[in-house]
CSV table of C-alpha atoms in Angstrom, one decimal:
chain,number,residue,atom,x,y,z
A,1,GLY,CA,0.0,0.0,0.0
A,2,TRP,CA,0.9,3.6,0.3
A,3,THR,CA,1.7,2.6,3.9
A,4,GLY,CA,3.1,-0.6,5.3
A,5,SER,CA,5.5,-1.3,2.3
A,6,LYS,CA,8.7,-0.4,4.1
A,7,THR,CA,10.7,-3.4,3.0
A,8,PHE,CA,9.2,-4.4,-0.3
A,9,SER,CA,11.7,-2.5,-2.4
A,10,ASP,CA,14.7,-4.0,-0.6
A,11,ILE,CA,13.3,-7.5,-0.9
A,12,CYS,CA,12.6,-7.2,-4.6
A,13,ALA,CA,16.1,-5.7,-5.2
A,14,ASP,CA,17.9,-8.6,-3.5
A,15,PRO,CA,17.5,-12.0,-5.3
A,16,GLY,CA,18.9,-13.6,-2.2
A,17,LYS,CA,15.7,-12.6,-0.3
A,18,HIS,CA,13.3,-13.9,-2.9
A,19,ALA,CA,13.5,-17.4,-1.6
A,20,LYS,CA,12.9,-16.4,2.1
A,21,PHE,CA,10.0,-14.2,1.2
A,22,THR,CA,8.4,-16.8,-1.0
A,23,LYS,CA,8.9,-19.5,1.7
A,24,ASN,CA,7.2,-17.4,4.3
A,25,ALA,CA,4.4,-16.6,1.9
A,26,MET,CA,3.8,-20.3,1.2
A,27,LYS,CA,3.9,-20.9,4.9
A,28,LEU,CA,0.9,-18.6,5.3
A,29,ILE,CA,-0.9,-20.5,2.5
A,30,ASP,CA,-0.3,-23.8,4.3
A,31,GLU,CA,-1.2,-22.6,7.8
A,32,TYR,CA,-4.5,-21.0,6.8
A,33,ASP,CA,-5.3,-23.1,3.8
A,34,LEU,CA,-5.4,-20.0,1.5
A,35,ASP,CA,-6.2,-19.8,-2.2
A,36,GLY,CA,-3.0,-17.9,-2.7
A,37,ILE,CA,-1.1,-14.6,-2.1
A,38,ASP,CA,-2.1,-11.1,-3.1
A,39,LEU,CA,0.8,-8.5,-3.2
A,40,ASP,CA,-0.5,-5.2,-2.0
A,41,TRP,CA,2.5,-3.2,-2.9
A,42,GLU,CA,0.5,-0.5,-4.7
A,43,PHE,CA,3.1,2.0,-5.9
A,44,PRO,CA,6.5,0.5,-6.9
A,45,GLY,CA,9.0,3.2,-7.7
A,46,LYS,CA,7.3,5.7,-5.3
A,47,LYS,CA,8.2,6.4,-1.7
A,48,GLY,CA,4.7,6.2,-0.2
A,49,ALA,CA,4.5,6.8,3.5
A,50,ASN,CA,8.0,6.3,5.0
A,51,ASN,CA,8.8,3.4,2.6
A,52,SER,CA,12.0,2.6,0.9
A,53,PHE,CA,11.9,2.7,-2.9
A,54,SER,CA,14.0,2.5,-6.0
A,55,PRO,CA,13.5,3.6,-9.6
A,56,SER,CA,14.0,-0.1,-10.5
A,57,ASP,CA,11.2,-1.3,-8.3
A,58,ALA,CA,9.0,-2.6,-11.1
A,59,GLU,CA,11.7,-4.5,-12.9
A,60,ASN,CA,12.8,-6.0,-9.5
A,61,LEU,CA,9.2,-6.9,-8.7
A,62,SER,CA,8.9,-8.8,-12.0
A,63,SER,CA,11.9,-11.0,-10.9
A,64,LEU,CA,10.3,-11.6,-7.6
A,65,VAL,CA,6.9,-12.7,-8.9
A,66,LYS,CA,8.6,-14.9,-11.5
A,67,PHE,CA,10.4,-16.7,-8.7
A,68,MET,CA,7.2,-16.9,-6.6
A,69,ARG,CA,5.2,-18.3,-9.5
A,70,LYS,CA,7.7,-21.1,-10.2
A,71,ALA,CA,8.1,-22.0,-6.5
A,72,MET,CA,4.3,-22.1,-6.0
A,73,ASP,CA,3.7,-24.2,-9.1
A,74,ASP,CA,6.5,-26.6,-8.1
A,75,LYS,CA,5.0,-27.1,-4.6
A,76,TYR,CA,1.2,-27.2,-5.2
A,77,LYS,CA,-0.6,-29.6,-7.5
A,78,ARG,CA,-3.6,-27.3,-7.6
A,79,ARG,CA,-2.3,-24.0,-8.8
A,80,LYS,CA,-2.4,-21.2,-6.2
A,81,LEU,CA,-3.4,-17.7,-6.9
A,82,LEU,CA,-0.7,-15.0,-7.2
A,83,THR,CA,-2.3,-11.5,-7.6
A,84,ALA,CA,-1.6,-7.9,-7.1
A,85,SER,CA,-3.3,-4.5,-6.5
A,86,VAL,CA,-2.0,-2.0,-9.0
A,87,PRO,CA,-2.2,1.8,-9.5
A,88,ALA,CA,-4.3,3.5,-12.1
A,89,HIS,CA,-1.4,3.5,-14.6
A,90,PRO,CA,1.1,0.9,-15.7
A,91,TYR,CA,4.2,0.2,-13.7
A,92,THR,CA,7.1,2.6,-14.4
A,93,ASN,CA,10.6,1.7,-15.5
A,94,ALA,CA,13.9,3.0,-14.0
A,95,LYS,CA,13.6,6.1,-16.2
A,96,GLY,CA,10.2,6.9,-14.7
A,97,GLU,CA,8.4,6.1,-17.9
A,98,LYS,CA,5.3,3.9,-18.1
A,99,MET,CA,6.3,0.4,-19.1
A,100,ARG,CA,5.0,-0.6,-22.6
A,101,ASP,CA,5.2,-4.4,-22.2
A,102,LEU,CA,3.8,-5.9,-19.0
A,103,SER,CA,3.3,-9.4,-20.5
A,104,SER,CA,6.0,-10.8,-18.1
A,105,PHE,CA,3.8,-9.8,-15.2
A,106,ALA,CA,0.8,-11.3,-16.9
A,107,SER,CA,2.6,-14.6,-17.1
A,108,SER,CA,3.2,-14.6,-13.3
A,109,PHE,CA,0.0,-13.1,-12.0
A,110,HIS,CA,-3.4,-14.8,-12.2
A,111,PHE,CA,-5.0,-11.3,-12.3
A,112,ILE,CA,-4.5,-7.7,-11.1
A,113,ASN,CA,-6.9,-5.4,-9.3
A,114,ILE,CA,-6.7,-1.9,-10.7
A,115,MET,CA,-7.3,0.6,-7.9
A,116,GLY,CA,-9.6,3.1,-9.7
A,117,TYR,CA,-10.0,5.2,-6.6
A,118,SER,CA,-8.1,7.6,-4.3
A,119,LEU,CA,-7.3,9.5,-7.5
A,120,MET,CA,-8.1,12.9,-5.9
A,121,GLY,CA,-8.4,13.8,-2.3
A,122,ALA,CA,-7.2,16.0,0.6
A,123,TRP,CA,-3.7,16.2,-1.0
A,124,SER,CA,-5.1,17.7,-4.3
A,125,ASP,CA,-5.1,21.3,-5.3
A,126,TYR,CA,-8.7,21.0,-6.5
A,127,THR,CA,-11.8,19.3,-5.3
A,128,GLY,CA,-12.7,16.4,-7.6
A,129,PRO,CA,-13.9,12.8,-7.8
A,130,ASN,CA,-12.3,10.2,-5.6
A,131,ALA,CA,-13.0,7.5,-8.2
A,132,PRO,CA,-13.8,9.0,-11.6
A,133,LEU,CA,-14.9,6.8,-14.5
A,134,TYR,CA,-13.4,9.2,-17.0
A,135,THR,CA,-10.6,11.7,-16.9
A,136,SER,CA,-10.8,15.5,-17.3
A,137,GLU,CA,-8.2,18.4,-17.6
A,138,ILE,CA,-7.9,18.4,-13.8
A,139,SER,CA,-8.4,14.7,-13.0
A,140,ARG,CA,-5.7,13.0,-15.1
A,141,TYR,CA,-6.5,9.5,-13.9
A,142,SER,CA,-9.6,7.5,-14.1
A,143,LEU,CA,-10.8,3.9,-14.3
A,144,GLU,CA,-11.3,4.0,-18.0
A,145,GLN,CA,-7.9,5.5,-18.6
A,146,ALA,CA,-6.3,2.9,-16.3
A,147,VAL,CA,-7.9,0.0,-18.1
A,148,ARG,CA,-6.9,1.4,-21.5
A,149,GLU,CA,-3.3,2.0,-20.5
A,150,TRP,CA,-2.8,-1.4,-18.8
A,151,THR,CA,-4.3,-3.3,-21.8
A,152,ALA,CA,-2.2,-1.2,-24.2
A,153,ALA,CA,0.8,-2.3,-22.2
A,154,LYS,CA,0.0,-5.9,-23.2
A,155,PHE,CA,-1.7,-7.0,-20.0
A,156,PRO,CA,-4.7,-9.1,-21.1
A,157,PRO,CA,-8.1,-7.7,-20.2
A,158,ASN,CA,-9.3,-11.1,-19.0
A,159,GLN,CA,-6.7,-10.9,-16.2
A,160,ILE,CA,-7.9,-7.5,-15.0
A,161,ASN,CA,-10.4,-6.6,-12.3
A,162,ALA,CA,-11.8,-3.1,-12.1
A,163,GLY,CA,-11.5,-1.7,-8.6
A,164,PHE,CA,-14.5,0.0,-7.1
A,165,ALA,CA,-14.6,2.2,-4.0
A,166,PHE,CA,-17.1,1.7,-1.3
A,167,PHE,CA,-15.7,4.7,0.5
A,168,GLY,CA,-15.7,8.5,-0.1
A,169,SER,CA,-13.3,11.4,0.5
A,170,ILE,CA,-13.8,14.9,1.9
A,171,GLN,CA,-12.2,18.1,0.9
A,172,ARG,CA,-12.9,21.7,1.6
A,173,SER,CA,-13.2,24.3,-1.1
A,174,GLN,CA,-11.6,27.7,-0.8
A,175,ASP,CA,-14.7,29.4,-2.3
A,176,GLY,CA,-18.3,28.4,-2.9
A,177,MET,CA,-19.3,25.7,-5.4
A,178,SER,CA,-22.3,25.4,-7.7
A,179,SER,CA,-22.5,23.0,-10.6
A,180,ASN,CA,-18.8,22.3,-11.2
A,181,ILE,CA,-17.2,19.5,-9.3
A,182,TYR,CA,-13.8,21.1,-9.6
A,183,ALA,CA,-12.8,24.1,-7.4
A,184,LYS,CA,-9.7,25.3,-5.7
A,185,ALA,CA,-9.3,23.4,-2.5
A,186,ASN,CA,-7.7,23.9,0.9
A,187,LYS,CA,-4.9,21.4,0.4
A,188,VAL,CA,-4.1,19.3,3.4
A,189,ALA,CA,-0.9,17.3,3.8
A,190,GLY,CA,-0.9,13.9,5.4
A,191,LEU,CA,-3.7,11.4,6.2
A,192,ASP,CA,-5.8,13.6,8.5
A,193,ASN,CA,-8.0,16.5,7.4
A,194,PRO,CA,-9.5,18.3,10.5
A,195,LEU,CA,-11.0,20.9,8.3
A,196,ALA,CA,-13.3,18.4,6.7
A,197,LYS,CA,-14.0,15.9,9.4
A,198,ILE,CA,-17.5,14.2,9.7
A,199,ASP,CA,-18.5,12.2,12.7
A,200,CYS,CA,-18.7,8.6,11.4
A,201,GLU,CA,-18.8,6.8,14.7
A,202,ASN,CA,-15.1,5.9,14.3
A,203,ASP,CA,-15.6,3.8,11.2
A,204,ALA,CA,-13.4,6.1,9.1
A,205,TYR,CA,-9.7,5.1,8.8
A,206,SER,CA,-8.6,8.7,8.5
A,207,ALA,CA,-10.4,12.0,9.0
A,208,ASP,CA,-10.8,12.6,5.3
A,209,VAL,CA,-11.8,9.1,4.2
A,210,PHE,CA,-14.9,7.3,5.3
A,211,SER,CA,-17.4,4.5,4.4
A,212,TYR,CA,-20.4,4.7,2.1
A,213,ALA,CA,-22.3,3.3,5.2
A,214,CYS,CA,-21.3,6.4,7.1
A,215,LEU,CA,-22.7,8.6,4.3
A,216,ARG,CA,-26.0,6.8,4.3
A,217,ARG,CA,-26.3,7.2,8.1
A,218,ARG,CA,-25.2,10.8,8.3
A,219,ILE,CA,-25.9,12.6,5.1
A,220,LEU,CA,-27.9,10.6,2.5
A,221,ALA,CA,-31.6,10.0,3.0
A,222,SER,CA,-31.4,7.5,0.0
A,223,PRO,CA,-28.7,6.7,-2.5
A,224,ASN,CA,-30.0,9.5,-4.7
A,225,GLU,CA,-31.1,12.1,-2.1
A,226,ALA,CA,-29.4,14.1,0.6
A,227,ASP,CA,-31.1,14.5,4.0
A,228,PRO,CA,-32.3,18.1,4.1
A,229,GLU,CA,-31.2,18.4,7.8
A,230,SER,CA,-27.6,17.5,6.9
A,231,GLY,CA,-27.1,20.8,5.1
A,232,PHE,CA,-25.6,19.1,2.1
A,233,SER,CA,-26.8,19.2,-1.5
A,234,LEU,CA,-26.4,16.2,-3.8
A,235,ASN,CA,-25.0,16.7,-7.3
A,236,TRP,CA,-24.0,14.6,-10.3
A,237,ASP,CA,-21.0,15.1,-12.5
A,238,SER,CA,-21.8,13.7,-15.9
A,239,ALA,CA,-18.2,13.9,-17.2
A,240,SER,CA,-16.7,11.7,-14.5
A,241,GLN,CA,-20.0,9.8,-13.9
A,242,THR,CA,-19.8,10.4,-10.1
A,243,PRO,CA,-22.0,11.9,-7.4
A,244,TRP,CA,-20.8,14.6,-5.0
A,245,LEU,CA,-22.1,16.5,-2.0
A,246,TYR,CA,-21.5,20.1,-1.0
A,247,HIS,CA,-22.2,22.0,2.2
A,248,SER,CA,-22.3,25.7,1.3
A,249,LYS,CA,-21.8,27.0,4.9
A,250,THR,CA,-18.8,24.8,5.8
A,251,LYS,CA,-17.6,24.5,2.2
A,252,ARG,CA,-17.2,20.8,2.7
A,253,PHE,CA,-17.0,18.8,-0.5
A,254,VAL,CA,-17.7,15.0,-0.5
A,255,SER,CA,-16.9,12.7,-3.4
A,256,PHE,CA,-18.2,9.1,-3.3
A,257,ASP,CA,-19.8,6.4,-5.3
A,258,ASN,CA,-23.5,5.4,-5.3
A,259,PRO,CA,-25.4,2.6,-7.1
A,260,LYS,CA,-25.6,4.7,-10.3
A,261,SER,CA,-21.9,5.3,-10.5
A,262,ILE,CA,-21.0,1.8,-9.6
A,263,ALA,CA,-23.4,0.5,-12.3
A,264,ALA,CA,-21.6,2.7,-14.9
A,265,LYS,CA,-18.2,1.3,-13.8
A,266,ARG,CA,-19.5,-2.2,-14.1
A,267,CYS,CA,-20.6,-1.5,-17.7
A,268,LEU,CA,-17.1,-0.3,-18.5
A,269,ALA,CA,-15.7,-3.6,-17.2
A,270,ARG,CA,-18.1,-5.5,-19.4
A,271,LYS,CA,-17.4,-3.3,-22.4
A,272,HIS,CA,-13.6,-4.0,-22.1
A,273,ASN,CA,-14.2,-7.8,-21.4
A,274,LEU,CA,-12.5,-7.6,-18.1
A,275,LEU,CA,-12.3,-10.6,-15.8
A,276,GLY,CA,-14.5,-8.9,-13.2
A,277,VAL,CA,-14.5,-6.3,-10.5
A,278,MET,CA,-12.9,-5.8,-7.1
A,279,LEU,CA,-14.4,-3.9,-4.1
A,280,TRP,CA,-12.6,-2.0,-1.4
A,281,ASP,CA,-14.2,-2.9,0.7
A,282,ILE,CA,-17.4,-4.8,1.3
A,283,THR,CA,-17.6,-3.9,5.0
A,284,GLN,CA,-18.1,-0.3,4.0
A,285,ASP,CA,-21.4,-0.9,2.2
A,286,HIS,CA,-24.9,-0.1,3.4
A,287,LYS,CA,-27.4,-2.9,3.2
A,288,ASN,CA,-25.6,-4.2,0.1
A,289,GLU,CA,-26.7,-1.2,-2.0
A,290,LEU,CA,-23.3,-0.9,-3.8
A,291,LEU,CA,-22.7,-4.6,-3.9
A,292,ASN,CA,-26.0,-5.2,-5.6
A,293,ALA,CA,-25.2,-2.5,-8.2
A,294,ALA,CA,-21.8,-4.2,-8.8
A,295,THR,CA,-23.3,-7.6,-9.3
A,296,ALA,CA,-26.8,-7.0,-10.8
A,297,ASP,CA,-27.6,-8.2,-14.3
A,298,ILE,CA,-28.0,-4.7,-15.8
A,299,LYS,CA,-28.4,-3.5,-19.3
A,300,CYS,CA,-25.5,-1.4,-20.5
A,301,PRO,CA,-25.6,1.2,-23.2
């Protein structure tokens, strides 16, 4: 992840550590009878939160997963899963350029989960969608862009899951907002945003990120209607295909996903013949509203 990846770079860079890491991973598989291992090193080549990193992280990761794939195949008669959560752009090489050929990763991974979320937030200069379906001049990353770039880099679509967010993010605009989802924001460094905090009964994992369930309890009267007593107005951004909330007095901006936006993302997955979808995470849903939208047999345009 952005956090908790302190030693991944060092392990990948040292072939001598590949065997020990793989042995320990397979020990977990055996102890808990797991289907496999998911590598949640989300941003190779980037520092993250107090993590070591190297420009050669992605190339080194490729060597590690090749080693793991062979070791797991040699040990288990029934092939175990080896998967990864990946950013909304292809891995980058030692020059910082997006890699054009990721087929070696596809040979090792059963599938990848593209994180089509946390693309804008408290660190951004502008308010904007947490998980946009499409890009804009301000929001350079989106789920559609991510799928397009990963497949263009020779990663097969039938080994890709589109990642959906069951959480939202809060920002605070500098000035008032009307119909435009993008506005200059009070940029906040770090994980906590005291300017934007909403009481979510401690179910948020930082002050600026919280569950859809919290929204439904505190702000939304229904998936498509804000509670008038909350002081928030509900809006829809047709370009990014995402809903957003705004409180004119406190200037709090909330980006999240509802059943409508989740259904649109599911249609994108179907259009591109992806393997499926991934949810982060199911515990943050409210009465399965988002899960039902992600799994329903809907008609896509």
